[in-house]
mmCIF file of C-alpha atoms in Angstrom:
data_model
loop_
_atom_site.group_PDB
_atom_site.id
_atom_site.type_symbol
_atom_site.label_atom_id
_atom_site.label_comp_id
_atom_site.label_asym_id
_atom_site.label_seq_id
_atom_site.Cartn_x
_atom_site.Cartn_y
_atom_site.Cartn_z
ATOM 1 C CA MET T 1 36.182 4.340 52.166
ATOM 2 C CA THR T 2 33.223 2.019 52.665
ATOM 3 C CA THR T 3 30.968 4.971 53.425
ATOM 4 C CA LYS T 4 32.144 6.730 50.245
ATOM 5 C CA CYS T 5 31.472 3.641 48.059
ATOM 6 C CA THR T 6 28.046 3.235 49.609
ATOM 7 C CA THR T 7 27.249 6.863 48.870
ATOM 8 C CA VAL T 8 28.349 6.465 45.234
ATOM 9 C CA ARG T 9 26.233 3.335 44.839
ATOM 10 C CA ARG T 10 23.206 5.076 46.311
ATOM 11 C CA LEU T 11 23.758 8.022 43.996
ATOM 12 C CA ARG T 12 23.971 5.702 40.984
ATOM 13 C CA VAL T 13 20.790 3.907 42.031
ATOM 14 C CA LYS T 14 19.034 7.231 42.449
ATOM 15 C CA VAL T 15 20.164 8.419 39.010
ATOM 16 C CA PHE T 16 19.032 5.104 37.498
ATOM 17 C CA ILE T 17 15.618 5.367 39.153
ATOM 18 C CA ILE T 18 15.171 8.942 37.938
ATOM 19 C CA TRP T 19 16.249 7.883 34.424
ATOM 20 C CA LYS T 20 13.833 4.936 34.456
ATOM 21 C CA VAL T 21 10.946 7.101 35.656
ATOM 22 C CA LYS T 22 11.674 9.589 32.881
ATOM 23 C CA ARG T 23 11.928 6.768 30.380
ATOM 24 C CA MET T 24 8.580 5.341 31.501
ATOM 25 C CA ALA T 25 7.071 8.812 31.245
ATOM 26 C CA LEU T 26 8.296 8.953 27.662
ATOM 27 C CA ASP T 27 6.191 5.854 26.889
ATOM 28 C CA LEU T 28 8.501 3.873 24.657
ATOM 29 C CA ASP T 29 9.749 0.297 24.527
ATOM 30 C CA VAL T 30 12.811 -1.248 22.950
ATOM 31 C CA ILE T 31 11.867 -3.933 20.410
ATOM 32 C CA VAL T 32 15.320 -5.007 19.228
ATOM 33 C CA ASP T 33 18.716 -3.377 19.731
ATOM 34 C CA ASN T 34 18.575 0.327 18.855
ATOM 35 C CA LEU T 35 14.912 0.269 17.841
ATOM 36 C CA TYR T 36 12.195 1.825 20.000
ATOM 37 C CA VAL T 37 8.458 2.067 19.436
ATOM 38 C CA GLY T 38 6.296 4.473 21.380
ATOM 39 C CA SER T 39 3.510 7.015 21.564
ATOM 40 C CA GLN T 40 3.635 10.742 20.901
ATOM 41 C CA GLN T 41 4.457 11.109 24.586
ATOM 42 C CA ALA T 42 7.866 9.652 23.743
ATOM 43 C CA THR T 43 8.774 12.834 21.846
ATOM 44 C CA LYS T 44 8.079 15.280 24.655
ATOM 45 C CA ASP T 45 11.711 15.403 25.859
ATOM 46 C CA PRO T 46 14.211 15.437 22.951
ATOM 47 C CA SER T 47 17.162 15.650 25.344
ATOM 48 C CA MET T 48 16.087 12.407 26.995
ATOM 49 C CA LEU T 49 15.876 10.733 23.601
ATOM 50 C CA ARG T 50 19.443 11.846 22.967
ATOM 51 C CA GLU T 51 20.514 10.249 26.254
ATOM 52 C CA LEU T 52 18.987 7.005 24.997
ATOM 53 C CA GLY T 53 21.129 7.322 21.873
ATOM 54 C CA VAL T 54 18.232 8.055 19.509
ATOM 55 C CA THR T 55 19.463 9.618 16.264
ATOM 56 C CA HIS T 56 16.495 8.936 13.950
ATOM 57 C CA VAL T 57 12.773 9.543 14.534
ATOM 58 C CA VAL T 58 9.818 8.320 12.457
ATOM 59 C CA THR T 59 6.420 9.935 13.040
ATOM 60 C CA VAL T 60 3.311 8.219 11.647
ATOM 61 C CA SER T 61 0.471 10.622 12.356
ATOM 62 C CA ASP T 62 -1.651 13.423 10.927
ATOM 63 C CA GLY T 63 1.099 16.001 11.439
ATOM 64 C CA PRO T 64 4.842 16.290 12.182
ATOM 65 C CA ILE T 65 6.222 16.922 15.674
ATOM 66 C CA ASP T 66 7.644 20.453 15.657
ATOM 67 C CA LYS T 67 9.690 19.891 18.813
ATOM 68 C CA ILE T 68 11.588 17.071 17.123
ATOM 69 C CA VAL T 69 11.879 18.824 13.757
ATOM 70 C CA ASN T 70 13.170 22.050 15.310
ATOM 71 C CA SER T 71 15.562 20.405 17.776
ATOM 72 C CA GLY T 72 18.198 19.865 15.107
ATOM 73 C CA PHE T 73 19.300 16.691 16.892
ATOM 74 C CA PHE T 74 17.625 14.018 14.799
ATOM 75 C CA LYS T 75 17.208 12.728 11.283
ATOM 76 C CA TYR T 76 13.464 12.844 10.818
ATOM 77 C CA LYS T 77 10.857 11.140 8.630
ATOM 78 C CA PHE T 78 7.185 12.064 8.729
ATOM 79 C CA ILE T 79 4.593 9.658 7.312
ATOM 80 C CA GLU T 80 1.105 11.128 7.102
ATOM 81 C CA GLY T 81 -1.611 8.662 8.061
ATOM 82 C CA ILE T 82 -4.499 8.294 10.480
ATOM 83 C CA ASP T 83 -5.379 5.072 12.284
ATOM 84 C CA PHE T 84 -8.083 3.890 9.870
ATOM 85 C CA ASP T 85 -8.289 0.516 8.130
ATOM 86 C CA ILE T 86 -8.264 2.258 4.738
ATOM 87 C CA THR T 87 -5.076 4.261 5.396
ATOM 88 C CA ASP T 88 -2.386 3.137 2.970
ATOM 89 C CA LEU T 89 0.893 2.494 4.793
ATOM 90 C CA LEU T 90 1.991 -0.342 2.514
ATOM 91 C CA GLN T 91 3.353 2.034 -0.144
ATOM 92 C CA ARG T 92 5.664 3.595 2.460
ATOM 93 C CA PHE T 93 7.092 0.362 3.906
ATOM 94 C CA PRO T 94 10.271 0.265 1.740
ATOM 95 C CA GLU T 95 11.360 3.843 2.437
ATOM 96 C CA VAL T 96 10.629 3.574 6.165
ATOM 97 C CA THR T 97 12.460 0.254 6.557
ATOM 98 C CA ALA T 98 15.481 1.745 4.749
ATOM 99 C CA PHE T 99 15.383 4.760 7.092
ATOM 100 C CA ILE T 100 15.151 2.529 10.178
ATOM 101 C CA GLU T 101 18.013 0.350 8.912
ATOM 102 C CA GLU T 102 20.196 3.426 8.503
ATOM 103 C CA GLY T 103 19.321 4.531 12.025
ATOM 104 C CA VAL T 104 19.949 1.259 13.870
ATOM 105 C CA LYS T 105 23.371 0.991 12.217
ATOM 106 C CA SER T 106 24.494 4.496 13.136
ATOM 107 C CA GLY T 107 22.602 5.113 16.372
ATOM 108 C CA ALA T 108 19.063 4.311 17.484
ATOM 109 C CA VAL T 109 15.567 4.864 16.098
ATOM 110 C CA LEU T 110 12.240 5.857 17.636
ATOM 111 C CA VAL T 111 9.135 5.005 15.617
ATOM 112 C CA HIS T 112 6.002 6.536 17.102
ATOM 113 C CA CYS T 113 2.384 7.434 16.395
ATOM 114 C CA VAL T 114 -0.212 8.942 18.742
ATOM 115 C CA ALA T 115 -0.750 5.962 21.056
ATOM 116 C CA GLY T 116 2.069 3.637 20.012
ATOM 117 C CA VAL T 117 -0.425 0.857 19.353
ATOM 118 C CA SER T 118 -1.191 0.515 15.645
ATOM 119 C CA ARG T 119 0.575 2.718 13.077
ATOM 120 C CA SER T 120 4.044 2.755 14.625
ATOM 121 C CA VAL T 121 3.822 -0.961 15.401
ATOM 122 C CA THR T 122 2.907 -1.630 11.764
ATOM 123 C CA MET T 123 6.019 0.163 10.521
ATOM 124 C CA VAL T 124 8.269 -1.654 12.980
ATOM 125 C CA MET T 125 6.772 -4.998 11.964
ATOM 126 C CA ALA T 126 7.409 -4.215 8.286
ATOM 127 C CA TYR T 127 11.045 -3.538 9.196
ATOM 128 C CA LEU T 128 11.402 -6.787 11.161
ATOM 129 C CA MET T 129 9.860 -8.751 8.305
ATOM 130 C CA GLU T 130 12.000 -7.170 5.586
ATOM 131 C CA LYS T 131 15.365 -6.727 7.288
ATOM 132 C CA ASN T 132 15.287 -9.513 9.893
ATOM 133 C CA GLY T 133 13.513 -12.069 7.725
ATOM 134 C CA MET T 134 10.663 -12.590 10.207
ATOM 135 C CA SER T 135 7.240 -13.900 9.279
ATOM 136 C CA PHE T 136 4.189 -11.777 10.028
ATOM 137 C CA ASP T 137 3.280 -13.999 12.994
ATOM 138 C CA ASP T 138 6.784 -13.918 14.487
ATOM 139 C CA ALA T 139 7.088 -10.147 14.080
ATOM 140 C CA LEU T 140 3.722 -9.558 15.774
ATOM 141 C CA LYS T 141 4.588 -11.943 18.598
ATOM 142 C CA LEU T 142 7.919 -10.217 19.253
ATOM 143 C CA VAL T 143 6.479 -6.700 19.237
ATOM 144 C CA GLN T 144 3.619 -7.693 21.557
ATOM 145 C CA GLN T 145 6.100 -9.312 23.948
ATOM 146 C CA LYS T 146 8.018 -6.038 24.136
ATOM 147 C CA ARG T 147 5.002 -3.716 24.053
ATOM 148 C CA LYS T 148 1.985 -5.499 25.469
ATOM 149 C CA TYR T 149 -0.718 -3.280 23.934
ATOM 150 C CA ALA T 150 0.705 -3.351 20.406
ATOM 151 C CA ASN T 151 -2.270 -4.019 18.127
ATOM 152 C CA PRO T 152 -2.278 -3.027 14.416
ATOM 153 C CA ASN T 153 -5.755 -2.427 13.009
ATOM 154 C CA ASP T 154 -7.304 -4.941 10.594
ATOM 155 C CA GLY T 155 -6.407 -2.914 7.511
ATOM 156 C CA PHE T 156 -2.743 -2.698 8.502
ATOM 157 C CA ILE T 157 -2.672 -6.429 9.230
ATOM 158 C CA LYS T 158 -3.898 -7.116 5.686
ATOM 159 C CA GLN T 159 -1.219 -4.796 4.312
ATOM 160 C CA LEU T 160 1.517 -6.547 6.300
ATOM 161 C CA LYS T 161 0.328 -9.972 5.156
ATOM 162 C CA LEU T 162 0.291 -8.788 1.551
ATOM 163 C CA TYR T 163 3.837 -7.447 2.035
ATOM 164 C CA GLU T 164 4.863 -10.842 3.378
ATOM 165 C CA LYS T 165 3.241 -12.557 0.391
ATOM 166 C CA MET T 166 5.249 -10.338 -1.984
ATOM 167 C CA LYS T 167 8.468 -11.295 -0.127
ATOM 168 C CA CYS T 168 8.695 -7.856 1.486
ATOM 169 C CA ARG T 169 8.811 -5.822 -1.700
ATOM 170 C CA LEU T 170 6.213 -4.014 -3.784
ATOM 171 C CA ASP T 171 5.524 -6.256 -6.766
ATOM 172 C CA PRO T 172 3.484 -4.471 -9.494
ATOM 173 C CA SER T 173 2.783 -7.828 -11.167
ATOM 174 C CA ASP T 174 1.051 -9.294 -8.107
ATOM 175 C CA GLU T 175 -2.706 -9.359 -8.801
ATOM 176 C CA GLU T 176 -3.717 -8.879 -5.155
ATOM 177 C CA TYR T 177 -1.369 -5.900 -4.871
ATOM 178 C CA ARG T 178 -2.733 -4.369 -8.085
ATOM 179 C CA VAL T 179 -6.289 -4.619 -6.744
ATOM 180 C CA TYR T 180 -5.216 -3.230 -3.355
ATOM 181 C CA ARG T 181 -3.420 -0.321 -4.976
ATOM 182 C CA LEU T 182 -6.328 0.529 -7.242
ATOM 183 C CA SER T 183 -8.761 0.409 -4.305
ATOM 184 C CA SER T 184 -6.497 2.722 -2.293
ATOM 185 C CA LEU T 185 -6.265 5.073 -5.250
ATOM 186 C CA ALA T 186 -10.065 5.117 -5.548
ATOM 187 C CA ILE T 187 -10.344 6.262 -1.926
ATOM 188 C CA THR T 188 -7.753 8.987 -2.514
ATOM 189 C CA MET T 189 -9.393 10.206 -5.720
ATOM 190 C CA GLN T 190 -12.795 10.523 -4.066
ATOM 191 C CA GLY T 191 -11.381 12.932 -1.498
ATOM 192 C CA HIS T 192 -9.959 15.493 -3.940
ATOM 193 C CA GLN T 193 -11.181 17.923 -6.529
ATOM 194 C CA PRO T 194 -10.840 16.835 -10.185
ATOM 195 C CA LYS T 195 -8.118 19.405 -10.889
ATOM 196 C CA ASP T 196 -5.960 17.879 -8.130
ATOM 197 C CA ALA T 197 -6.794 14.236 -8.735
ATOM 198 C CA GLY T 198 -4.331 13.667 -11.574
ATOM 199 C CA MET T 199 -1.348 13.988 -9.249
ATOM 200 C CA PHE T 200 -2.437 10.840 -7.409
ATOM 201 C CA LEU T 201 -2.487 8.605 -10.478
ATOM 202 C CA PRO T 202 0.504 6.253 -10.409
ATOM 203 C CA GLY T 203 3.238 6.936 -12.933
ATOM 204 C CA ASP T 204 3.412 3.275 -13.897
ATOM 205 C CA LEU T 205 -0.079 2.741 -15.298
ATOM 206 C CA THR T 206 -0.236 -0.305 -17.550
ATOM 207 C CA ASP T 207 1.311 0.445 -20.937
ATOM 208 C CA THR T 208 -0.837 0.483 -24.047
ATOM 209 C CA PRO T 209 -0.335 -2.886 -25.800
ATOM 210 C CA THR T 210 1.411 -3.124 -29.160
ATOM 211 C CA ALA T 211 0.715 -5.272 -32.203
ATOM 212 C CA ASN T 212 3.649 -7.505 -31.215
ATOM 213 C CA ASP T 213 2.205 -8.227 -27.787
ATOM 214 C CA SER T 214 2.088 -11.966 -27.081
ATOM 215 C CA ASP T 215 -1.079 -11.596 -24.989
ATOM 216 C CA ILE T 216 -4.639 -11.353 -26.338
ATOM 217 C CA ILE T 217 -5.224 -7.740 -27.399
ATOM 218 C CA PHE T 218 -8.516 -5.851 -27.330
ATOM 219 C CA ARG T 219 -8.783 -3.258 -30.100
ATOM 220 C CA CYS T 220 -11.156 -0.402 -30.814
ATOM 221 C CA LYS T 221 -13.817 -1.821 -33.125
ATOM 222 C CA LYS T 222 -13.951 1.405 -35.134
ATOM 223 C CA CYS T 223 -10.263 2.148 -35.840
ATOM 224 C CA ARG T 224 -8.429 -1.025 -34.687
ATOM 225 C CA GLN T 225 -6.302 0.869 -32.156
ATOM 226 C CA PRO T 226 -4.864 -1.514 -29.494
ATOM 227 C CA LEU T 227 -6.425 -0.526 -26.149
ATOM 228 C CA PHE T 228 -5.560 -3.173 -23.551
ATOM 229 C CA ASN T 229 -4.713 -6.837 -23.203
ATOM 230 C CA ARG T 230 -6.132 -9.673 -21.136
ATOM 231 C CA SER T 231 -3.587 -9.172 -18.353
ATOM 232 C CA CYS T 232 -5.270 -5.799 -17.659
ATOM 233 C CA PHE T 233 -8.510 -7.477 -16.545
ATOM 234 C CA TYR T 234 -9.709 -6.440 -13.084
ATOM 235 C CA LYS T 235 -11.019 -9.797 -11.945
ATOM 236 C CA HIS T 236 -13.872 -10.101 -9.470
ATOM 237 C CA THR T 237 -15.896 -13.013 -8.182
ATOM 238 C CA VAL T 238 -19.480 -13.619 -9.262
ATOM 239 C CA GLY T 239 -21.942 -11.690 -7.103
ATOM 240 C CA PRO T 240 -25.362 -12.830 -5.883
ATOM 241 C CA GLY T 241 -27.012 -12.088 -9.229
ATOM 242 C CA GLU T 242 -30.493 -10.537 -9.256
ATOM 243 C CA ALA T 243 -30.697 -10.835 -5.467
ATOM 244 C CA ALA T 244 -28.137 -8.017 -5.232
ATOM 245 C CA PHE T 245 -30.646 -5.646 -6.837
ATOM 246 C CA ASP T 246 -33.505 -6.676 -4.526
ATOM 247 C CA TRP T 247 -34.529 -3.715 -2.325
ATOM 248 C CA ARG T 248 -35.681 -6.091 0.416
ATOM 249 C CA GLY T 249 -32.126 -6.974 1.360
ATOM 250 C CA ALA T 250 -29.110 -9.059 0.543
ATOM 251 C CA SER T 251 -29.264 -12.702 -0.316
ATOM 252 C CA ASN T 252 -28.254 -15.288 2.244
ATOM 253 C CA THR T 253 -26.319 -17.264 -0.342
ATOM 254 C CA GLU T 254 -22.623 -17.832 0.303
ATOM 255 C CA LYS T 255 -20.126 -15.731 -1.633
ATOM 256 C CA SER T 256 -18.951 -17.388 -4.827
ATOM 257 C CA THR T 257 -15.319 -18.075 -5.708
ATOM 258 C CA GLU T 258 -16.079 -18.191 -9.441
ATOM 259 C CA ILE T 259 -14.556 -15.396 -11.559
ATOM 260 C CA CYS T 260 -17.200 -13.322 -13.368
ATOM 261 C CA ASP T 261 -17.180 -13.218 -17.176
ATOM 262 C CA LYS T 262 -20.344 -11.153 -17.734
ATOM 263 C CA SER T 263 -18.547 -7.820 -18.188
ATOM 264 C CA ILE T 264 -15.072 -6.465 -18.825
ATOM 265 C CA PHE T 265 -13.577 -4.359 -16.040
ATOM 266 C CA ILE T 266 -9.902 -3.440 -16.367
ATOM 267 C CA HIS T 267 -7.058 -1.730 -14.531
ATOM 268 C CA PRO T 268 -6.456 1.793 -15.876
ATOM 269 C CA VAL T 269 -4.172 1.933 -18.919
ATOM 270 C CA GLN T 270 -1.658 4.655 -19.798
ATOM 271 C CA TRP T 271 -3.821 6.190 -22.561
ATOM 272 C CA MET T 272 -6.562 6.917 -20.002
ATOM 273 C CA LYS T 273 -4.423 9.097 -17.740
ATOM 274 C CA GLN T 274 -5.621 12.486 -18.982
ATOM 275 C CA SER T 275 -9.292 11.488 -19.071
ATOM 276 C CA ILE T 276 -9.926 9.818 -15.692
ATOM 277 C CA ILE T 277 -9.328 12.749 -13.356
ATOM 278 C CA ASP T 278 -13.042 13.371 -12.680
ATOM 279 C CA THR T 279 -15.016 11.178 -10.299
ATOM 280 C CA GLU T 280 -16.706 9.530 -13.283
ATOM 281 C CA GLY T 281 -16.921 9.851 -17.045
ATOM 282 C CA LYS T 282 -16.556 8.118 -20.391
ATOM 283 C CA LEU T 283 -13.596 6.210 -21.800
ATOM 284 C CA SER T 284 -12.777 7.102 -25.400
ATOM 285 C CA CYS T 285 -10.386 5.548 -27.889
ATOM 286 C CA PRO T 286 -7.174 7.643 -27.884
ATOM 287 C CA LYS T 287 -7.001 7.468 -31.691
ATOM 288 C CA CYS T 288 -10.534 7.983 -33.058
ATOM 289 C CA SER T 289 -12.276 9.246 -29.870
ATOM 290 C CA ALA T 290 -15.052 6.660 -30.143
ATOM 291 C CA LYS T 291 -16.584 5.815 -26.786
ATOM 292 C CA VAL T 292 -15.417 2.387 -25.610
ATOM 293 C CA GLY T 293 -16.608 2.420 -22.012
ATOM 294 C CA SER T 294 -16.948 4.414 -18.807
ATOM 295 C CA TYR T 295 -15.292 4.833 -15.411
ATOM 296 C CA VAL T 296 -16.618 5.504 -11.915
ATOM 297 C CA TRP T 297 -14.079 5.945 -9.124
ATOM 298 C CA HIS T 298 -16.633 5.170 -6.402
ATOM 299 C CA GLY T 299 -17.598 1.930 -8.131
ATOM 300 C CA GLU T 300 -20.263 0.297 -10.241
ATOM 301 C CA GLN T 301 -22.366 -2.817 -9.860
ATOM 302 C CA CYS T 302 -21.654 -5.554 -12.375
ATOM 303 C CA PRO T 303 -24.663 -7.391 -13.879
ATOM 304 C CA CYS T 304 -23.562 -10.367 -11.764
ATOM 305 C CA GLY T 305 -24.438 -8.308 -8.667
ATOM 306 C CA GLU T 306 -20.896 -7.681 -7.412
ATOM 307 C CA TRP T 307 -19.679 -4.147 -6.726
ATOM 308 C CA VAL T 308 -16.437 -3.284 -8.523
ATOM 309 C CA ILE T 309 -14.511 -0.374 -6.963
ATOM 310 C CA PRO T 310 -13.215 1.545 -8.833
ATOM 311 C CA ALA T 311 -14.901 0.593 -12.097
ATOM 312 C CA PHE T 312 -13.229 0.939 -15.503
ATOM 313 C CA HIS T 313 -15.952 -0.717 -17.528
ATOM 314 C CA ILE T 314 -15.412 -1.577 -21.194
ATOM 315 C CA GLN T 315 -18.400 -2.112 -23.503
ATOM 316 C CA THR T 316 -17.841 -5.456 -25.197
ATOM 317 C CA SER T 317 -19.686 -4.231 -28.298
ATOM 318 C CA LYS T 318 -17.085 -1.475 -28.786
ATOM 319 C CA VAL T 319 -13.963 -3.657 -28.852
ATOM 320 C CA ASP T 320 -12.693 -6.702 -30.721
ATOM 321 C CA GLU T 321 -10.759 -9.502 -29.060
ATOM 322 C CA CYS T 322 -7.692 -10.322 -31.171
ATOM 323 C CA LYS T 323 -5.508 -13.330 -30.539
ATOM 324 C CA PRO T 324 -1.743 -12.933 -31.104
ATOM 325 C CA ILE T 325 -0.422 -14.077 -34.469
ATOM 326 C CA GLN T 326 1.320 -17.429 -34.152
ATOM 327 C CA THR T 327 4.439 -17.570 -36.298
ATOM 328 C CA ASP T 328 5.719 -21.020 -37.186
ATOM 329 C CA ILE T 329 9.479 -20.590 -37.570
ATOM 330 C CA ARG T 330 9.831 -23.982 -39.268
ATOM 331 C CA ASN T 331 7.628 -22.936 -42.203
ATOM 332 C CA ARG T 332 8.846 -19.347 -42.500
ATOM 333 C CA VAL T 333 10.480 -18.502 -45.866
ATOM 334 C CA GLU T 334 13.496 -16.219 -45.680
ATOM 335 C CA PRO T 335 14.089 -13.596 -48.412
ATOM 336 C CA GLY T 336 15.834 -15.145 -51.448
ATOM 337 C CA GLN T 337 15.042 -18.696 -50.324
ATOM 338 C CA ASN T 338 13.511 -21.067 -52.914
ATOM 339 C CA THR T 339 10.078 -22.404 -52.050
#
């Protein structure tokens, strides 16, 4: 009996060792219950993933993993993105965190990229921050404790910190997020032909202001058409002035924190959508077609010396600044009322 028990124990130990070796070969680490992060190596044996209880797989790479897609075993989400600072993962955080949440509740999830260092770690951190209420620092500390070479690139770190600032949601009213989104869009637009570029413009461009808008409205000087309001301003800090145009090199002066008021640059407005699909061009009033400015997706240098990317530049001589009408309810005369 003793000999039989010893044999069973040895067999179990052997099976465990084989399983652990296979698991190590898969290159994945458990971060919290039912959530793994790993490299592409982790996808090489779908049957082993099933033994680990994995039901959902997230790939963050330049292409999907056919072996996982074709296995029929897993719910699968592919996020296209290379490990560059300028790659925009922030826009995908909500859908990926929802997918991971579904997976950890019904089974287990593997999130992987090529090396399991930056992109996959970024997605897992976004999940921990949103669903577990962790701060950026705590999420990074936990992931690095579980996977020692976890190291999101600088661009992804900025995206995670912005996500934290917005309380783990995408807030279109947040100025930093609006600038980030527009900069990301500029990069995307530069990489595509004009005929394809329109599909990348966000569907929620700022609405054209109305006469009842409580904000300061800028109107076409020629026909009085409302074009944009002050909240559309794309703010930038004052650049180094004339030194920025000096061919001998940049100025050694420290960067200013003062907001520039030399020119008007704005976020794109809904009426522009059909006219800003080229890399650059003019901005015309949607009513009378008078030129009111220009746009350059790869950026333009403001007279203050600062580069604005992308640049939607309004000519101040072509628009009028109109303050909202202040109505004093106390002095308003109703119809039929004696004055």
